[in-house]
Coordinates of C-alpha atoms in Angstrom, one line a residue:
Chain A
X1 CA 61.2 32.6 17.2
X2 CA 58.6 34.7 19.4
X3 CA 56.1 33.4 21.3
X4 CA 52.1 33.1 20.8
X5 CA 51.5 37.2 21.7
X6 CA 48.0 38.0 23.0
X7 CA 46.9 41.4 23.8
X8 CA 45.6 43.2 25.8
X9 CA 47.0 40.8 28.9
X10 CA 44.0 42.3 31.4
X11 CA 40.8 43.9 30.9
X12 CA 38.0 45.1 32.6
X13 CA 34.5 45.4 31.2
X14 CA 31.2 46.1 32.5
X15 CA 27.8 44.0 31.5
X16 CA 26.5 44.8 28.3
X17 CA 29.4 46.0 26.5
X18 CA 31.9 44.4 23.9
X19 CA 34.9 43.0 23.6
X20 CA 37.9 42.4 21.2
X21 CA 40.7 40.1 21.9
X22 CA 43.9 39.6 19.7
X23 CA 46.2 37.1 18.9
X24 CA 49.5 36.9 16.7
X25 CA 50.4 33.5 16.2
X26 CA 54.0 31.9 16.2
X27 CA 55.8 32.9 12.9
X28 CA 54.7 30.9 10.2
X29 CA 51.3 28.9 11.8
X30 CA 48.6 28.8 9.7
X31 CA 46.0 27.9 12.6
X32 CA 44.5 29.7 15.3
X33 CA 42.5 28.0 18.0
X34 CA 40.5 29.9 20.6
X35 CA 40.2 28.6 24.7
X36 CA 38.2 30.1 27.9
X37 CA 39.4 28.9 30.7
X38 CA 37.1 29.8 33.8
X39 CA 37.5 27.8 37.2
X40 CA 33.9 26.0 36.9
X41 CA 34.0 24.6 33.4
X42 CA 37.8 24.5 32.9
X43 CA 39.6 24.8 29.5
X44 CA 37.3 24.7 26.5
X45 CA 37.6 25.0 23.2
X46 CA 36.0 28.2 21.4
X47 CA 37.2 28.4 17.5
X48 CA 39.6 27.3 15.3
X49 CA 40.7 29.3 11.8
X50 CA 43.0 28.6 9.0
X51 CA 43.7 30.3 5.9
X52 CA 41.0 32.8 7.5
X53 CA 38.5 30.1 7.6
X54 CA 36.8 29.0 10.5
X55 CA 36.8 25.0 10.3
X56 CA 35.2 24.2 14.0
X57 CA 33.4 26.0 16.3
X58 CA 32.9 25.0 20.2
X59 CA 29.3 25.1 22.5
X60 CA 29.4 28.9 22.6
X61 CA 26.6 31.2 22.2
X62 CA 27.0 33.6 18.6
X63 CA 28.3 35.9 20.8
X64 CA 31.2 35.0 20.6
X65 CA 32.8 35.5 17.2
X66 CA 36.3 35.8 15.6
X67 CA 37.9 36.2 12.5
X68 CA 41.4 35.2 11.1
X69 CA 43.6 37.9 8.8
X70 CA 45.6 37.1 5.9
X71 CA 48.8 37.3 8.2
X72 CA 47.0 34.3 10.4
X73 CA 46.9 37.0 13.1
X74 CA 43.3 36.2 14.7
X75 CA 40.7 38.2 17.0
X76 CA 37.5 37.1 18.6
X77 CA 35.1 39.4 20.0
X78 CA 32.6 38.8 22.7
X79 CA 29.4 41.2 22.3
X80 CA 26.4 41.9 25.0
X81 CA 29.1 40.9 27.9
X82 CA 27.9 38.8 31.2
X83 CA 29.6 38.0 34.3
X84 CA 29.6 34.6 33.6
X85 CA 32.1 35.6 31.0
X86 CA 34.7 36.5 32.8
X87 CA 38.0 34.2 32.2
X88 CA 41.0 33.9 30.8
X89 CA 40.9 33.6 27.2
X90 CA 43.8 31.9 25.6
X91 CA 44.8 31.5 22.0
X92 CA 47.1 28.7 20.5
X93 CA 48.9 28.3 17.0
X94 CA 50.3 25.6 15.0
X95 CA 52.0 25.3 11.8
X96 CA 49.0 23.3 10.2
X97 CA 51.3 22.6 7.2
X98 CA 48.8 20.0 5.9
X99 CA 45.5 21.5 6.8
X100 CA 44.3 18.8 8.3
X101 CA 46.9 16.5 10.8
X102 CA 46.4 17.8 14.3
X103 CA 49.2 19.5 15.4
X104 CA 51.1 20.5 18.6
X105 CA 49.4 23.7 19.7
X106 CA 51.5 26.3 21.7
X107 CA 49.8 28.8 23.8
X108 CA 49.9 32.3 24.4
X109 CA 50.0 34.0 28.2
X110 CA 46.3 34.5 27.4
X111 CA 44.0 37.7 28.2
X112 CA 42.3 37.8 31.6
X113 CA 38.9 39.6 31.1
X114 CA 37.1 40.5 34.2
X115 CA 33.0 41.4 33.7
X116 CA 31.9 43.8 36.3
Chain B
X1 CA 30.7 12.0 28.8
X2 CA 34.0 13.2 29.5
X3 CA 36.3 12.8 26.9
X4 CA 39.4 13.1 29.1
X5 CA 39.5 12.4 32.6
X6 CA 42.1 13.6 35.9
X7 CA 40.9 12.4 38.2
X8 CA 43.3 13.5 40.7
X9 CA 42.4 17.4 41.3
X10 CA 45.6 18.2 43.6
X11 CA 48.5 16.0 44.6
X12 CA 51.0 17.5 47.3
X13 CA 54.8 15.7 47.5
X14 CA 57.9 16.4 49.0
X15 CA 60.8 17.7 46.8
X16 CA 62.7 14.6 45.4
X17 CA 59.6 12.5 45.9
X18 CA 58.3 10.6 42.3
X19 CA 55.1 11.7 41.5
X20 CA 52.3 10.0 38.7
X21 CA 49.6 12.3 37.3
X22 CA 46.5 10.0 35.8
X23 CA 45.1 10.8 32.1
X24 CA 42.2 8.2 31.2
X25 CA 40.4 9.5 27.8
X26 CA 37.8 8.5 25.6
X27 CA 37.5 8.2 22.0
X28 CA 36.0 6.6 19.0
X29 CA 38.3 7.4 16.4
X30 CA 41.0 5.0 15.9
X31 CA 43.3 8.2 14.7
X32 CA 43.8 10.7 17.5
X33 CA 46.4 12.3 19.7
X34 CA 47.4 13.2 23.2
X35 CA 49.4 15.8 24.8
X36 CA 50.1 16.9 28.3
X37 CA 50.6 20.6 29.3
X38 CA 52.0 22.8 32.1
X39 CA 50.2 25.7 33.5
X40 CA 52.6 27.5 35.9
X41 CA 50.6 30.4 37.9
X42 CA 51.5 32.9 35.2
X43 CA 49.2 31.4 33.1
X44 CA 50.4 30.3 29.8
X45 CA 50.3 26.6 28.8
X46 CA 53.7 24.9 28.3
X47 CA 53.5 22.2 25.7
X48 CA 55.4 19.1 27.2
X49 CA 54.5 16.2 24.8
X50 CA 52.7 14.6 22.2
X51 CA 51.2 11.3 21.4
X52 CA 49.7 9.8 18.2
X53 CA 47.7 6.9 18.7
X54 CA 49.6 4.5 16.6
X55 CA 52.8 4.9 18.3
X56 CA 52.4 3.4 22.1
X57 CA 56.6 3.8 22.8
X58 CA 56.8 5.3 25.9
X59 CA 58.9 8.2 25.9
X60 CA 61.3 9.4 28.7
X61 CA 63.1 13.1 28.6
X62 CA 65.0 13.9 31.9
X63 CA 63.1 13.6 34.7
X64 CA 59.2 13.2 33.1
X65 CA 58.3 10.3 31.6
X66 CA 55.2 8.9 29.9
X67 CA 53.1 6.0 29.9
X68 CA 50.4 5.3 27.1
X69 CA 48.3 2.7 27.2
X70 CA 45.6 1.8 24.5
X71 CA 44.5 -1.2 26.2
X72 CA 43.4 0.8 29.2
X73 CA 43.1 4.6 27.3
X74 CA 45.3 6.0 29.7
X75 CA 48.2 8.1 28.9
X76 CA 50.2 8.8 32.6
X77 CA 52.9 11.0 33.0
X78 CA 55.6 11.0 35.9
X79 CA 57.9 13.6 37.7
X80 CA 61.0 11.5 38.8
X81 CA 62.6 13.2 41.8
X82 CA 59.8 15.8 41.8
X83 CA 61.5 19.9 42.2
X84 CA 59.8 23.0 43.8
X85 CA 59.6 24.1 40.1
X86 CA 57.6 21.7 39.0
X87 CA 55.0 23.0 41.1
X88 CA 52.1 23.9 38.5
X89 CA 48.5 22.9 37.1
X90 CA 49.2 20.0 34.5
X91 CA 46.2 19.1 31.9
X92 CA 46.4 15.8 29.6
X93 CA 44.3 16.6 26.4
X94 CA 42.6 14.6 23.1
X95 CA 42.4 15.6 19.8
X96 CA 40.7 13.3 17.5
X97 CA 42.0 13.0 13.7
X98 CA 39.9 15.3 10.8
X99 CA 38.4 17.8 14.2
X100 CA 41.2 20.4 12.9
X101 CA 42.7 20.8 16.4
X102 CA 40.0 21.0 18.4
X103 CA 41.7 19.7 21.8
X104 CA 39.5 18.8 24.8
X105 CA 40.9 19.1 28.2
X106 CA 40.8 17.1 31.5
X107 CA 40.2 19.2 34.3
X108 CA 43.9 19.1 35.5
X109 CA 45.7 18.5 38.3
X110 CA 47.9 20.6 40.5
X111 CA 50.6 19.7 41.8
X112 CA 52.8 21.1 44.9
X113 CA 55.7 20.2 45.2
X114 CA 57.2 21.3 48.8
X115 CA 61.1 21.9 50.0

């Protein structure tokens, strides 16, 4: 089976603009969770969707957003973009067969945004 | 508060060396579950294991090995003969039961691992 794919792998942005981020879980996971991983605060925990349904959200300001489709692929956006930003943004997927027993997440390579 | 805690931020060993990595967490819940991860330089976490909080066995697969202890909320995990590939950031993480995998991290710890 093929990985956690997240695309694009890099990006550059300036202040102030947007930005969309995607994710295609493993075959068959029903859940998506969202991390940023930046050297100061370390890995922390964004979003999670299922059945397109966002069930828990991190300590993020609304501009960060996401969305799941009916193929469990995911995206999150970040709008109005600051420096502080800048990370790498990795997203996980489990099978979630119950809806509601944690399972084992398995990551993608993650997207490394730089704000300039 | 922190709910998972590494205390050790880097560790540097020779090859062959044995090596312990430190996971102390905190929870309420009385249902929950731990997992260590890789994170080699290409970025991508590796899953390597998984604990539920009922099941204490301590669980061996080649060279790593894990220790989880409720009476102390510490899950460790050790490299036996440590190799140059292990070299890599490892995080322990929580996820408490009903928070639909919302995991919280400790901070890591890298590891080098020299020839």
């Amino acid at each position: 089976k093929a990985g956690v794919t997240q695309t694009p792998r890099y990006l550059i942005k300036t202040r102030g603009q947007q930005v969309t981020l995607s994710c295609s879980p493993i075959s068959g996971h029903r859940s998506v969770s969202w991390y940023q991983q930046t050297p100061g605060q370390g890995l922390q925990f964004l979003f999670e969707y299922f059945s397109e349904t966002q069930r828990n959200k991190g300590n993020f300001p609304g501009r960060f957003s996401g969305r799941q489709f009916s193929n469990s692929r995911s995206e999150m956006n970040v709008s109005t973009l600051e420096l502080g930003d800048s990370a790498l943004y990795l997203c996980a997927s489990s099978l979630a067969l119950s809806g509601t027993v944690t399972d084992t997440q398995y990551f993608g390579p993650g997207t490394r945004l730089t704000v300039l | 508060a922190q709910k998972v805690t590494q205390a050790q931020t880097e560790i540097s060993v020779v090859e062959k060396e044995d090596v312990t990595l430190d996971c102390v967490y905190e929870t309420r819940d009385t249902t929950y579950y731990l997992f260590w991860y890789k994170q080699p330089p290409s970025g991508e976490l590796v899953f390597l294991i998984r604990r539920n909080s009922f099941d204490e066995q301590n669980e061996i697969s080649g060279r790593y090995s894990w220790n989880f202890q409720k009476s102390t909320s510490s899950f460790n995990f050790t490299i036996t003969a440590s190799q140059v590939v292990d070299s890599a950031v490892y995080f322990c993480a929580l996820s408490e039961a009903g928070n639909f995998n919302k995991f919280y991290f400790g901070s890591g710890t890298k590891l080098n691992v020299k020839p």
